[in-house]
PDB file of C-alpha atoms in Angstrom:
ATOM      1  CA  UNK A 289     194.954 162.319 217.320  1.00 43.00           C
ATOM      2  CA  UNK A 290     194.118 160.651 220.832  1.00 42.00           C
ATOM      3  CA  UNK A 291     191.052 163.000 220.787  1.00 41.00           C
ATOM      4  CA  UNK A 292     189.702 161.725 217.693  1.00 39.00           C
ATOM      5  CA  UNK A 293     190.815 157.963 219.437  1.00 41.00           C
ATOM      6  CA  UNK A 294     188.677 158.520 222.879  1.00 38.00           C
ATOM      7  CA  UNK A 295     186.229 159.566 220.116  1.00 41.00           C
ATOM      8  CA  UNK A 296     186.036 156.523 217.892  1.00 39.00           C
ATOM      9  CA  UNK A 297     186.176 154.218 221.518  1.00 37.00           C
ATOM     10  CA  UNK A 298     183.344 156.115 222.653  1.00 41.00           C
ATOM     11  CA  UNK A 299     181.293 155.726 219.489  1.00 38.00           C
ATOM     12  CA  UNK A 300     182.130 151.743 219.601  1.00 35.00           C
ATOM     13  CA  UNK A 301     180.892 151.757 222.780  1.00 37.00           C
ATOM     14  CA  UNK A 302     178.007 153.489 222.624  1.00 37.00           C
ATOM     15  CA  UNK A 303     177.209 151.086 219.420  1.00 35.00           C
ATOM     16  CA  UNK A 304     178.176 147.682 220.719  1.00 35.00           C
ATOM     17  CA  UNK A 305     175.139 147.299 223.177  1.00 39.00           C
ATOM     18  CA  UNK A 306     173.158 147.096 220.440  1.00 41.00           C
ATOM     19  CA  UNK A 307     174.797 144.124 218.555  1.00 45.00           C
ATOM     20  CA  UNK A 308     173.331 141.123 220.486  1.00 69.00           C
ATOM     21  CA  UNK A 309     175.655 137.846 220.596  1.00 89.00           C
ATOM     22  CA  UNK A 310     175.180 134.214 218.815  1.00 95.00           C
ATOM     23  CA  UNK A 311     173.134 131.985 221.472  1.00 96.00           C
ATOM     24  CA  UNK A 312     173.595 128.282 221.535  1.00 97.00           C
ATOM     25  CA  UNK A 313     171.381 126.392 223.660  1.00 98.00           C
ATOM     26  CA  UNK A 314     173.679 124.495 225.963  1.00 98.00           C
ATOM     27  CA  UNK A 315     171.902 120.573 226.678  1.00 98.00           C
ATOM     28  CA  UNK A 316     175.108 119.525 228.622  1.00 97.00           C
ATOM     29  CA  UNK A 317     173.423 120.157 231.990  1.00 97.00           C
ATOM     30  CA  UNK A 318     169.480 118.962 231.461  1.00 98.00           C
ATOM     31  CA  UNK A 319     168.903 115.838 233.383  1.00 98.00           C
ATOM     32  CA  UNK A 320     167.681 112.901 231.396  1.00 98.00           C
ATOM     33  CA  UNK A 321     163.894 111.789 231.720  1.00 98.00           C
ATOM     34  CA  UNK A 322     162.858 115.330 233.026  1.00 98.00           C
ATOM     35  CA  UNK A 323     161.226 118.410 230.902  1.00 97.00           C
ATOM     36  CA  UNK A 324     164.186 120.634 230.176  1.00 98.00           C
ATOM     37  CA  UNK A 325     164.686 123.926 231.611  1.00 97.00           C
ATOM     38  CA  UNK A 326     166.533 125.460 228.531  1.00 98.00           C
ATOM     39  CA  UNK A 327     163.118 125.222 226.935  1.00 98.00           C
ATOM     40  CA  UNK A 328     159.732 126.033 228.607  1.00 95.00           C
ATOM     41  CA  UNK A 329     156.958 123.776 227.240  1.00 93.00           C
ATOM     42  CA  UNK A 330     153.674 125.178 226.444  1.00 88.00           C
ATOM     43  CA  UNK A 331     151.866 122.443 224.597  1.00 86.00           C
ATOM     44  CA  UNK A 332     152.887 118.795 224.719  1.00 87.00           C
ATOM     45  CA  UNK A 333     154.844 116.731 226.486  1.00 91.00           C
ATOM     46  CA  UNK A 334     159.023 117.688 226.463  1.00 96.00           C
ATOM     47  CA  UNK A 335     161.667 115.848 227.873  1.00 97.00           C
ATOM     48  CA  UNK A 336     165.193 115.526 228.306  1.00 98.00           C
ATOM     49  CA  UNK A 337     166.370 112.493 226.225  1.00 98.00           C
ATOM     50  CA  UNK A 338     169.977 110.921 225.625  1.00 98.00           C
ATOM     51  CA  UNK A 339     170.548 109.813 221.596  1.00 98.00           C
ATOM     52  CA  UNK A 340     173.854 108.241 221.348  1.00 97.00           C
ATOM     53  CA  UNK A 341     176.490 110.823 223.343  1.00 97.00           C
ATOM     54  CA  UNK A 342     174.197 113.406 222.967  1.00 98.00           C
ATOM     55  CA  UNK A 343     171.470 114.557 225.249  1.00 98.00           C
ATOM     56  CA  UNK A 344     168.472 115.829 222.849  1.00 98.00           C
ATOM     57  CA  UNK A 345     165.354 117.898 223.764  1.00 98.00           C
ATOM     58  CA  UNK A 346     162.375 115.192 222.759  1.00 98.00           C
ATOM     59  CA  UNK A 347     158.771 116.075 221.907  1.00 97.00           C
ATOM     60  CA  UNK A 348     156.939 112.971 222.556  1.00 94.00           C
ATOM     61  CA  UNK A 349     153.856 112.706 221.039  1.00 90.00           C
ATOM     62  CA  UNK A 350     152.714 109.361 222.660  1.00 86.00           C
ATOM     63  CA  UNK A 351     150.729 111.179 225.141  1.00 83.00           C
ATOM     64  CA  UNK A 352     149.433 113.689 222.833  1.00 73.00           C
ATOM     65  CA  UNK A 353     145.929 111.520 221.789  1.00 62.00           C
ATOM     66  CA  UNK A 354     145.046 111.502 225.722  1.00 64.00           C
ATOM     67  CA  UNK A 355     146.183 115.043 226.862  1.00 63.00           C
ATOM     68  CA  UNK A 356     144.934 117.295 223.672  1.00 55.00           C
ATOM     69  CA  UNK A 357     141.811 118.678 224.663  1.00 53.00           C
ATOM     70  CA  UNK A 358     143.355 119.780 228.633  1.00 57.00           C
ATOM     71  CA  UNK A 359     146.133 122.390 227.502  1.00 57.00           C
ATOM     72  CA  UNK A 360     144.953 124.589 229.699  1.00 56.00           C
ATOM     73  CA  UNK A 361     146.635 124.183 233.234  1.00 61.00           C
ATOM     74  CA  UNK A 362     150.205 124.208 231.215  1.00 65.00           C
ATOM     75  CA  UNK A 363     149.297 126.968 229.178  1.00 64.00           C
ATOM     76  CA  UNK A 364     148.216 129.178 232.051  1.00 62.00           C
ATOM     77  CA  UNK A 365     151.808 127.949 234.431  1.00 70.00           C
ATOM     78  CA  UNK A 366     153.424 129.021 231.337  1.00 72.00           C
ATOM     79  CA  UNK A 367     152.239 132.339 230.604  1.00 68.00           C
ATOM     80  CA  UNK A 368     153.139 133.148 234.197  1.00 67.00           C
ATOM     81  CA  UNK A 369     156.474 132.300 233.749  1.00 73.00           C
ATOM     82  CA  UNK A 370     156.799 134.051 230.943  1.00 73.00           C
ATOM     83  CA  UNK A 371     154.860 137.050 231.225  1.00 68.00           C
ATOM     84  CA  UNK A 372     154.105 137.252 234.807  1.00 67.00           C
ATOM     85  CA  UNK A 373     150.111 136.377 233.844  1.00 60.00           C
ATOM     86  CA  UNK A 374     147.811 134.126 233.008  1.00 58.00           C
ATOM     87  CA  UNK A 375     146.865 135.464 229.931  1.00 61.00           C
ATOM     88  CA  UNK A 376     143.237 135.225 229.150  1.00 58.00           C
ATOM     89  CA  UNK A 377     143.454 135.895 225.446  1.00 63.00           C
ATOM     90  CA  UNK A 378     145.863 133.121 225.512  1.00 64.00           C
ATOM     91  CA  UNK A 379     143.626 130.821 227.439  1.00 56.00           C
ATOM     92  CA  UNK A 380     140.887 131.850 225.207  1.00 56.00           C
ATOM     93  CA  UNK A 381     143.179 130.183 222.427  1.00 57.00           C
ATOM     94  CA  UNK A 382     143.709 127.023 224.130  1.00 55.00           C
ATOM     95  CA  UNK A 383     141.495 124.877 222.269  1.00 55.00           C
ATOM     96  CA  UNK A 384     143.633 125.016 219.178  1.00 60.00           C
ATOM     97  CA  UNK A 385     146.838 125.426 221.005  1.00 64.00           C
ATOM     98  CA  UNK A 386     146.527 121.709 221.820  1.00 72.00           C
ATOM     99  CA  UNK A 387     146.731 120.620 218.544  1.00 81.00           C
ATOM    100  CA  UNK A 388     150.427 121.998 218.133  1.00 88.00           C
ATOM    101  CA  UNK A 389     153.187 120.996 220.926  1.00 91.00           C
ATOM    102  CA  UNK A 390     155.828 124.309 221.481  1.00 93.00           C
ATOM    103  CA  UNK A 391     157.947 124.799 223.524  1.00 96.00           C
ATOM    104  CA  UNK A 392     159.429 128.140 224.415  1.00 96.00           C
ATOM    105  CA  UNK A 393     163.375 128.984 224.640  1.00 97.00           C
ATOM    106  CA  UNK A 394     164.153 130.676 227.744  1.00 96.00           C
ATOM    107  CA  UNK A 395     166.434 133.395 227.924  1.00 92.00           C
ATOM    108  CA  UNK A 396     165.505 134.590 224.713  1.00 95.00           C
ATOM    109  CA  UNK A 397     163.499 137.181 225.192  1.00 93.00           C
ATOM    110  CA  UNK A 398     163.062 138.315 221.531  1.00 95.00           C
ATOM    111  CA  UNK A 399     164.469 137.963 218.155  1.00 97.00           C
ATOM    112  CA  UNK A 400     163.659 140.367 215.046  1.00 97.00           C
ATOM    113  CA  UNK A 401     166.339 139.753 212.673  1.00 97.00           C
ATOM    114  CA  UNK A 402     169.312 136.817 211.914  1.00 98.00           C
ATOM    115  CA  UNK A 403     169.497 133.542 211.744  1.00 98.00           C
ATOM    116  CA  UNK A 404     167.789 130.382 214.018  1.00 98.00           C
ATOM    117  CA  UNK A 405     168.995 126.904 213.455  1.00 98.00           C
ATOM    118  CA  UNK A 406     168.366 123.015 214.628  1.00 98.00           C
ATOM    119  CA  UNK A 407     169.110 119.994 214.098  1.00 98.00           C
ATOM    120  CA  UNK A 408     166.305 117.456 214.236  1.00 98.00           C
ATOM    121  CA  UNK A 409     165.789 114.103 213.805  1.00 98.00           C
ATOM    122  CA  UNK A 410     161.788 112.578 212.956  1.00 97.00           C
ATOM    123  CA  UNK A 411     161.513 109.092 214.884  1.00 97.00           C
ATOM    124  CA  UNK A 412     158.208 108.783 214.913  1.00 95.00           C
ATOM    125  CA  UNK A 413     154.588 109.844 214.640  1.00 91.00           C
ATOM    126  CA  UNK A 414     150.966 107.730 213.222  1.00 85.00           C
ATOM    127  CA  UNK A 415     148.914 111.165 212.346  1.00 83.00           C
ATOM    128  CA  UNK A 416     152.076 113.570 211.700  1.00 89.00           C
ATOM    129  CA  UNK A 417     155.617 113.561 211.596  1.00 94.00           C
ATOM    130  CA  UNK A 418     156.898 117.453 211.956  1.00 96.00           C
ATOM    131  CA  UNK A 419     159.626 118.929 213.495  1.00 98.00           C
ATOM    132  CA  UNK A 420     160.112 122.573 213.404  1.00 98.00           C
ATOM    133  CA  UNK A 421     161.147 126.505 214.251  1.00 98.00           C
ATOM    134  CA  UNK A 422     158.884 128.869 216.943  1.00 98.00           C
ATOM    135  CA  UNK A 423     159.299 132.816 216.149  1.00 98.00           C
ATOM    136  CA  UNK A 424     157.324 135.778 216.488  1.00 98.00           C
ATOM    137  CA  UNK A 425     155.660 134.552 219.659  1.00 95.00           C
ATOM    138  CA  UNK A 426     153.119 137.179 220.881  1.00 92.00           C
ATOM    139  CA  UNK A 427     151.802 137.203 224.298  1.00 88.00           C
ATOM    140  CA  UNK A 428     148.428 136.300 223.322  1.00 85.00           C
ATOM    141  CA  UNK A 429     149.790 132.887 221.777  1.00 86.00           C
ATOM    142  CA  UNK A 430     150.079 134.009 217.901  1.00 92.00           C
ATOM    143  CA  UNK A 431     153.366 132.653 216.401  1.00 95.00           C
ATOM    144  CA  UNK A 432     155.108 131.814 212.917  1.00 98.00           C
ATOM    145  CA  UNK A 433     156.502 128.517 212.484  1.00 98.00           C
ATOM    146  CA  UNK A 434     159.301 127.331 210.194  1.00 98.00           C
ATOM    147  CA  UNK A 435     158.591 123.356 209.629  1.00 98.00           C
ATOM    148  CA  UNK A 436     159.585 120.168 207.889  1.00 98.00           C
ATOM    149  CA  UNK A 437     156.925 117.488 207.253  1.00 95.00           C
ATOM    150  CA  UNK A 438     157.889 113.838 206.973  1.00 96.00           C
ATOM    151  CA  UNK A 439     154.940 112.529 205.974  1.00 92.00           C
ATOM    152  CA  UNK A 440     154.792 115.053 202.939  1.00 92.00           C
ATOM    153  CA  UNK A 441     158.408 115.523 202.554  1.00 96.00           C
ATOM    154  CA  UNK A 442     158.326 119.478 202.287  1.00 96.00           C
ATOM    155  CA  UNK A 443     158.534 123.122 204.238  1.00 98.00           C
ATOM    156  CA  UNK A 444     156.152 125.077 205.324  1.00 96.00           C
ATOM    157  CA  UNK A 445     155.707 128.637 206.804  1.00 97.00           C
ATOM    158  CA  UNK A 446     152.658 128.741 208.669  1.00 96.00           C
ATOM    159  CA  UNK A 447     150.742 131.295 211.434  1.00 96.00           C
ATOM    160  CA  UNK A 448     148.859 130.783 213.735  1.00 93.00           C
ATOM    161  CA  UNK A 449     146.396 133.745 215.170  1.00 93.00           C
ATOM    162  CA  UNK A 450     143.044 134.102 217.199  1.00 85.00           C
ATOM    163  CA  UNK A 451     143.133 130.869 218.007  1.00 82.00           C
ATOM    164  CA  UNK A 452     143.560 129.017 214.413  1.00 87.00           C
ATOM    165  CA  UNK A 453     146.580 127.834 212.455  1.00 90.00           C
ATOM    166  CA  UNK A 454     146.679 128.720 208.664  1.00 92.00           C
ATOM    167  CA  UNK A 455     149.024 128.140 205.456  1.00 92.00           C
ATOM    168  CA  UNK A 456     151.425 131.222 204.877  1.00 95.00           C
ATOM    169  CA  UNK A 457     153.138 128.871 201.869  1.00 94.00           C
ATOM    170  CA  UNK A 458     154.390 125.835 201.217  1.00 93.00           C
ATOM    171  CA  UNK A 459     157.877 124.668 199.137  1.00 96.00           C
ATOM    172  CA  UNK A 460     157.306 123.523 195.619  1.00 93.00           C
ATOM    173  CA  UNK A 461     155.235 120.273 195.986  1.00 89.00           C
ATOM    174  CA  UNK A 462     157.141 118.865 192.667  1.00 91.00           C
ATOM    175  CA  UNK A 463     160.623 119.876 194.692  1.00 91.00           C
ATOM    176  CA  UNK A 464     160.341 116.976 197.503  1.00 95.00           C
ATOM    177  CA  UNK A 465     162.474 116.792 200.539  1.00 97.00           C
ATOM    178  CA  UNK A 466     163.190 113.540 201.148  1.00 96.00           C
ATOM    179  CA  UNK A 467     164.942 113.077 204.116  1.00 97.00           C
ATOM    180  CA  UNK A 468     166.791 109.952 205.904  1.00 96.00           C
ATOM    181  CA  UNK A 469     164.893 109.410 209.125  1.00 94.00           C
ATOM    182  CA  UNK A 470     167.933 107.618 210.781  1.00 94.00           C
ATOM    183  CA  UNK A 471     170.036 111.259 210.600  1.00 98.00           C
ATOM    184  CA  UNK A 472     169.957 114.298 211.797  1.00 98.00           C
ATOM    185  CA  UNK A 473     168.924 117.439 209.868  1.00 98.00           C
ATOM    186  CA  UNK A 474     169.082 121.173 210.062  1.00 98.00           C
ATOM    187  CA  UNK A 475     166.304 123.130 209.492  1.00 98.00           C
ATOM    188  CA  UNK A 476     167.200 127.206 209.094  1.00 98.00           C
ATOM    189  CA  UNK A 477     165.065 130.137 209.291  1.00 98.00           C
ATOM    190  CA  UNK A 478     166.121 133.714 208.271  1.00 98.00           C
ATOM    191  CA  UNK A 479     164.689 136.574 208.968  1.00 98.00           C
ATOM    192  CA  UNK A 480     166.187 140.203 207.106  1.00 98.00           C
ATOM    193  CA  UNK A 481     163.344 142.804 208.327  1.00 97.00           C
ATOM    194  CA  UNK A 482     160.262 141.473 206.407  1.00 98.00           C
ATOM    195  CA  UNK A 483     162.132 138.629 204.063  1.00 98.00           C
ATOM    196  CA  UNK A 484     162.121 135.249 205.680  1.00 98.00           C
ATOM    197  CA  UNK A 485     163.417 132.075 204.214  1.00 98.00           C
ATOM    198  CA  UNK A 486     163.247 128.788 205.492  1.00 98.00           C
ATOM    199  CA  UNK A 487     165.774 125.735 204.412  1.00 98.00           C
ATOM    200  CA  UNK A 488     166.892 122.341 205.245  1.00 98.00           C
ATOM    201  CA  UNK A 489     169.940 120.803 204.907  1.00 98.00           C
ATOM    202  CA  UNK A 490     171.281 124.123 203.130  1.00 98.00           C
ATOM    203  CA  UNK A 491     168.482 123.876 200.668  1.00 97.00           C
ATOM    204  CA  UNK A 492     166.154 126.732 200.590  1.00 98.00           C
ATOM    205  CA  UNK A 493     162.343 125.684 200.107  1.00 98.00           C
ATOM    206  CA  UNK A 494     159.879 128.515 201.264  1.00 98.00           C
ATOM    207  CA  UNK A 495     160.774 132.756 200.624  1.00 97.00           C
ATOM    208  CA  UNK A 496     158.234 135.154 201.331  1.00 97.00           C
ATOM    209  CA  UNK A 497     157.765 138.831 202.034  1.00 98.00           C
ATOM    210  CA  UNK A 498     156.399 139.479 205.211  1.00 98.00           C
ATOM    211  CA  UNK A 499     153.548 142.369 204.877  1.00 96.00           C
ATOM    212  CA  UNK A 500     153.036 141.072 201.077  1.00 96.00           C
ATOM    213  CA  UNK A 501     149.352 140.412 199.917  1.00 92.00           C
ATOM    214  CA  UNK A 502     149.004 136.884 199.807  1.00 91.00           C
ATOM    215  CA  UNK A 503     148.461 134.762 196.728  1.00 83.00           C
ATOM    216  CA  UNK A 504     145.011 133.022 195.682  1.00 82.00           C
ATOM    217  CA  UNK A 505     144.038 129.287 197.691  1.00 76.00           C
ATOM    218  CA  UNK A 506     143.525 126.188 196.921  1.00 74.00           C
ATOM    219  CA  UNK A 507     142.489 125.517 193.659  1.00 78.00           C
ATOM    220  CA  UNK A 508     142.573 129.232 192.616  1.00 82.00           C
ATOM    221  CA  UNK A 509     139.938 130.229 196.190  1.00 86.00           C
ATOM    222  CA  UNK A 510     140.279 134.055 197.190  1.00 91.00           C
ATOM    223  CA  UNK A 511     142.443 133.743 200.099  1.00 91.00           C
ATOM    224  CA  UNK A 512     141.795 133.748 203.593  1.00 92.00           C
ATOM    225  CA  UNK A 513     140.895 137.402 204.982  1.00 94.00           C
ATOM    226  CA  UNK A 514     143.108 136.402 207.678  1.00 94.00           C
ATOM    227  CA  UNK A 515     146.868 135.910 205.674  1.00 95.00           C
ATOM    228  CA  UNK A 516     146.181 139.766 204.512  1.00 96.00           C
ATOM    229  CA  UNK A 517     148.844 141.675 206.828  1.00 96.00           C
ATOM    230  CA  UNK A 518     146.275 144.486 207.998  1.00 96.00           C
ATOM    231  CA  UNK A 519     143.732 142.088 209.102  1.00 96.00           C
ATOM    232  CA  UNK A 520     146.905 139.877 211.256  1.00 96.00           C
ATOM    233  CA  UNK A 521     149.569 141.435 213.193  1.00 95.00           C
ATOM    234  CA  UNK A 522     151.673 138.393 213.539  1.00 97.00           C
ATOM    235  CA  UNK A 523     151.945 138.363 209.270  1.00 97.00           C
ATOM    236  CA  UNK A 524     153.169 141.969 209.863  1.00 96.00           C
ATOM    237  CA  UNK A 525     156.968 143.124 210.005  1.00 97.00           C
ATOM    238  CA  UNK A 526     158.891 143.550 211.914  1.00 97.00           C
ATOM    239  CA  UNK A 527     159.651 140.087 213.482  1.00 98.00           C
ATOM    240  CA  UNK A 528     159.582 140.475 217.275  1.00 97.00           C
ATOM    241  CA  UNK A 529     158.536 138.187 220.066  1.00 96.00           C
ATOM    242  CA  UNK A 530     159.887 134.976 221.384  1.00 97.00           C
ATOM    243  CA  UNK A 531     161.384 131.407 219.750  1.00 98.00           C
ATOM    244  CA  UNK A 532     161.535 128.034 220.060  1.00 98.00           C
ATOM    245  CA  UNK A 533     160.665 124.603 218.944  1.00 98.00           C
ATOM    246  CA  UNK A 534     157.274 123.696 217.162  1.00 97.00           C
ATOM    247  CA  UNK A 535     155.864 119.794 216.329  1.00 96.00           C
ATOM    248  CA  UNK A 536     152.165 118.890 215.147  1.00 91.00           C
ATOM    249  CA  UNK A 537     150.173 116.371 216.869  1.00 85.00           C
ATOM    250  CA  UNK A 538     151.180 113.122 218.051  1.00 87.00           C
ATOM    251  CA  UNK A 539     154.530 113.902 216.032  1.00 94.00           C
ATOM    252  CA  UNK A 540     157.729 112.477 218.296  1.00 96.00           C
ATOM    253  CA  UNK A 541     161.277 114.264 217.010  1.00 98.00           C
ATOM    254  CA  UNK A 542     164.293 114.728 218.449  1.00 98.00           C
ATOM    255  CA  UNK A 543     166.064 118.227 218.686  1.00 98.00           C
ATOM    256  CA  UNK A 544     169.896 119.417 219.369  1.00 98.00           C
ATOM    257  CA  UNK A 545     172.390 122.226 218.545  1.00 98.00           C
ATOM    258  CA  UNK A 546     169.858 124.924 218.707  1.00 98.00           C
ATOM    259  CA  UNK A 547     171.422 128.262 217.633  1.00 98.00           C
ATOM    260  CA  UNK A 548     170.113 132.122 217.665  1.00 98.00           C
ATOM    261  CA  UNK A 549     172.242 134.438 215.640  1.00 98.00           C
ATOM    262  CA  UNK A 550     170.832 137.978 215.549  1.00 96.00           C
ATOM    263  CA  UNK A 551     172.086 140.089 212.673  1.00 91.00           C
TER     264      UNK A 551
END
């Protein structure tokens, strides 16, 4: 009997390395009016902002009109912090880049499967109003992004590759989220191998197959050679590369209680 008990201990243990714990992102210690450090900005302008008792991460997207076309010097003191390079097929994306402020979580070195939540809160924004979820960040600068839009009151999955941001699918446009912009929200992605759903609020709005062949454009246009999964690796499962936060232009939100929960 104790044999077969070292046994079983020795199984656990060989097993329990690979379960990976629940990460919260802890604000407590981020110093009001400075970038954070819990979150490495790429694109945009981040800060450390106090709403109420809580301190927030903020993307502010007052500065956004004047700083969009010079991404470059963050992007390349980010990819060495990251990666230990300044990646050049990054930099060669940079033009683009600039049109969607991310920041990176640090610590995080990569999430496949689970759960990623945050609460967000849209205060303001003339051209766009979106607040949402960074995953499957490659080095080069591809990503997925889980997102709420104010200004159209729905979710969207959408990737980004080679440089260019495109549609992966939208919630039902007759199914509108209408949020209060005085509250705070929580967006959820999950990701089960190549299923990802995205939802707000506990509402589910977007499910799609990762790998699947995508569906015609608008108004019935052959899609996109790009949103075909052997033409795009980051449209591909598995999920694997980095996370974070995602916002659209000159879009100012305010973000708190983000949580990573690998399955």
């Amino acid at each position: 009997m104790r044999v077969v008990r070292v046994a079983a201990v020795a199984a656990l243990a060989a097993i329990a390395p690979l379960w990976a714990a629940e990460v919260k992102v802890d604000l407590s210690k981020e110093q009001v009016g400075r970038p954070p450090k819990t979150f490495e900005p790429m694109v945009g302008t981040w800060l450390v902002a106090q709403d109420g008792p809580d301190k927030v991460i903020m993307v502010d997207g007052r500065p956004w009109v004047a700083s969009k076309d010079n991404p470059t010097r963050l992007l390349i003191e980010t990819a060495r912090k990251l990666y230990g390079t300044s990646n050049e097929e990054l930099m060669d994306n940079a033009k683009q880049f600039a049109y969607f402020p991310v920041a990176v979580a640090t610590g995080i070195d990569s999430f496949s499967n689970g759960t990623i939540s945050v609460k967000f809160k849209t205060v303001a924004g003339d051209a766009d109003r979106a607040s949402g979820i960074l995953f499957n960040v490659k080095p080069n600068g591809d990503w997925l992004a889980a997102r709420y839009n104010d200004t159209e009151n729905n979710l969207g999955l959408w990737e980004f590759h080679n440089g260019i941001r495109r549609l992966i699918k939208f919630s039902d446009r007759n199914n509108k989220f209408m949020l209060d912009r005085a509250a705070y929200h929580e967006l959820k992605l999950e990701v089960d191998g190549a299923s990802v759903k995205i939802s707000v609020d506990g509402k589910v709005g977007v499910e799609y197959t990762l790998g699947s062949a995508p569906g015609p454009g608008r108004n019935g246009a052959p899609p996109n050679p790009d949103l075909f999964p052997e033409n795009n690796p980051v449209i591909r499962p598995p999920v694997a590369g980095r996370v974070g936060l995602w916002a659209k232009t000159d879009s100012t939100s305010y973000f708190k209680d983000y949580v990573v929960s690998p399955k």
